[in-house]
Amino acid sequence: MTSLTRRLPLGVTHPTVFDRIRQSGVIAATVVALCGAVYGAGLAGGRPIPRVAGGALGPDATLLAPAGPAFAIWSVIYLGLAGYAIWQALPSQAARRRQRAVGYWMIASLLLNAAWILAVQAGLLALSVPLIVLLLVVLVVAFARLRHEPGGTTADAVLLDGTVGLSLGWVMVATAADVAAWLQAAGFTGFGMTPEVWAMVVLTALAVVACALAVWDRGRLAPALASAWGLVWIAVSRVVGGLPSAVVAVTALAAGILVVMVAVAVRVARGGRVRRS
């Protein structure tokens, strides 16, 4: 056994050139995503997301649009992504099975996130929908692969599991909001159903999916909290915003509370013995 092998954590082998390429790719994609975030925040020539595409993604554009403060979650997610990019570049992480399992999926998610920002900045709502749906699919795959490759360290729990979980939970809600914005801009009439009914159906579906995710992953909190965060801010927007709806507000608030309660209940039922936070 060489000294290199002795220094590597359990479950890793010798790093290969493909590991180095993956590590470099994550760093490059993170830089692209962070630059996109700065542009999407209205800096460096960009415009704040609520003001793009004629305000189609603003807090009062549709009944599924969250209030502006909801997007503060991206600060936490980007901080986690930056930490992950630095951590995964360490020599001890190069050949770990977990890093190999999700590295390229993380690269895809980072690039898709930046692409979505560029699409909405250009007013291309129709393009933003497949981009965010694809982003959601990529995050689901990364989430599932992490579930089957346990971590066991604080860095794993915070920088990888936590960041992917928050991203997945939030993007679930953001996907619904983006699709609603596109449909409204496209003149969708709801097949005779009122906007309130459609919003309640979508919110209920989101709650069911988020609860199922919590049960499947044994009460993991990050995706549940992120989903609940988005749902609660939809409720706030329907109460204090320019597009009020009491029934949608109550449904969104109830959905957010339910998601957290289910995640906590599953966690408690298992005695808190989950593999990741």
PDB file of C-alpha atoms in Angstrom, residues 104-116 126-143 167-168 171-172 174-176 178-179:
ATOM      1  CA  TYR A 104     -20.682  15.827 -13.643  1.00  0.00           C
ATOM      2  CA  TRP A 105     -24.314  16.148 -12.572  1.00  0.00           C
ATOM      3  CA  MET A 106     -23.290  19.121 -10.453  1.00  0.00           C
ATOM      4  CA  ILE A 107     -21.521  20.632 -13.450  1.00  0.00           C
ATOM      5  CA  ALA A 108     -24.708  20.204 -15.478  1.00  0.00           C
ATOM      6  CA  SER A 109     -26.836  21.817 -12.761  1.00  0.00           C
ATOM      7  CA  LEU A 110     -24.496  24.794 -12.466  1.00  0.00           C
ATOM      8  CA  LEU A 111     -24.474  25.404 -16.223  1.00  0.00           C
ATOM      9  CA  LEU A 112     -28.242  24.939 -16.538  1.00  0.00           C
ATOM     10  CA  ASN A 113     -28.772  27.434 -13.752  1.00  0.00           C
ATOM     11  CA  ALA A 114     -26.681  30.014 -15.602  1.00  0.00           C
ATOM     12  CA  ALA A 115     -28.438  29.198 -18.878  1.00  0.00           C
ATOM     13  CA  TRP A 116     -31.836  29.752 -17.264  1.00  0.00           C
ATOM     14  CA  ALA A 126     -40.491  29.535 -23.666  1.00  0.00           C
ATOM     15  CA  LEU A 127     -36.826  28.520 -23.499  1.00  0.00           C
ATOM     16  CA  SER A 128     -36.627  28.977 -19.736  1.00  0.00           C
ATOM     17  CA  VAL A 129     -39.220  26.248 -19.140  1.00  0.00           C
ATOM     18  CA  PRO A 130     -37.310  23.279 -20.634  1.00  0.00           C
ATOM     19  CA  LEU A 131     -34.132  24.612 -19.032  1.00  0.00           C
ATOM     20  CA  ILE A 132     -35.580  24.670 -15.525  1.00  0.00           C
ATOM     21  CA  VAL A 133     -37.315  21.312 -16.036  1.00  0.00           C
ATOM     22  CA  LEU A 134     -33.995  19.823 -17.140  1.00  0.00           C
ATOM     23  CA  LEU A 135     -32.325  21.448 -14.124  1.00  0.00           C
ATOM     24  CA  LEU A 136     -34.915  19.809 -11.883  1.00  0.00           C
ATOM     25  CA  VAL A 137     -34.268  16.406 -13.467  1.00  0.00           C
ATOM     26  CA  VAL A 138     -30.501  16.791 -13.024  1.00  0.00           C
ATOM     27  CA  LEU A 139     -30.934  17.705  -9.360  1.00  0.00           C
ATOM     28  CA  VAL A 140     -33.205  14.704  -8.806  1.00  0.00           C
ATOM     29  CA  VAL A 141     -30.547  12.423 -10.279  1.00  0.00           C
ATOM     30  CA  ALA A 142     -27.813  14.004  -8.141  1.00  0.00           C
ATOM     31  CA  PHE A 143     -30.032  13.716  -5.058  1.00  0.00           C
ATOM     32  CA  SER A 167     -31.392  23.432  -4.606  1.00  0.00           C
ATOM     33  CA  LEU A 168     -33.803  20.591  -5.307  1.00  0.00           C
ATOM     34  CA  VAL A 171     -36.235  24.420  -7.867  1.00  0.00           C
ATOM     35  CA  MET A 172     -39.347  22.269  -7.406  1.00  0.00           C
ATOM     36  CA  ALA A 174     -39.467  27.609  -8.943  1.00  0.00           C
ATOM     37  CA  THR A 175     -40.358  25.225 -11.773  1.00  0.00           C
ATOM     38  CA  ALA A 176     -44.053  25.554 -10.997  1.00  0.00           C
ATOM     39  CA  ASP A 178     -41.803  29.471 -14.153  1.00  0.00           C
ATOM     40  CA  VAL A 179     -44.269  27.238 -15.995  1.00  0.00           C
TER      41      VAL A 179
END
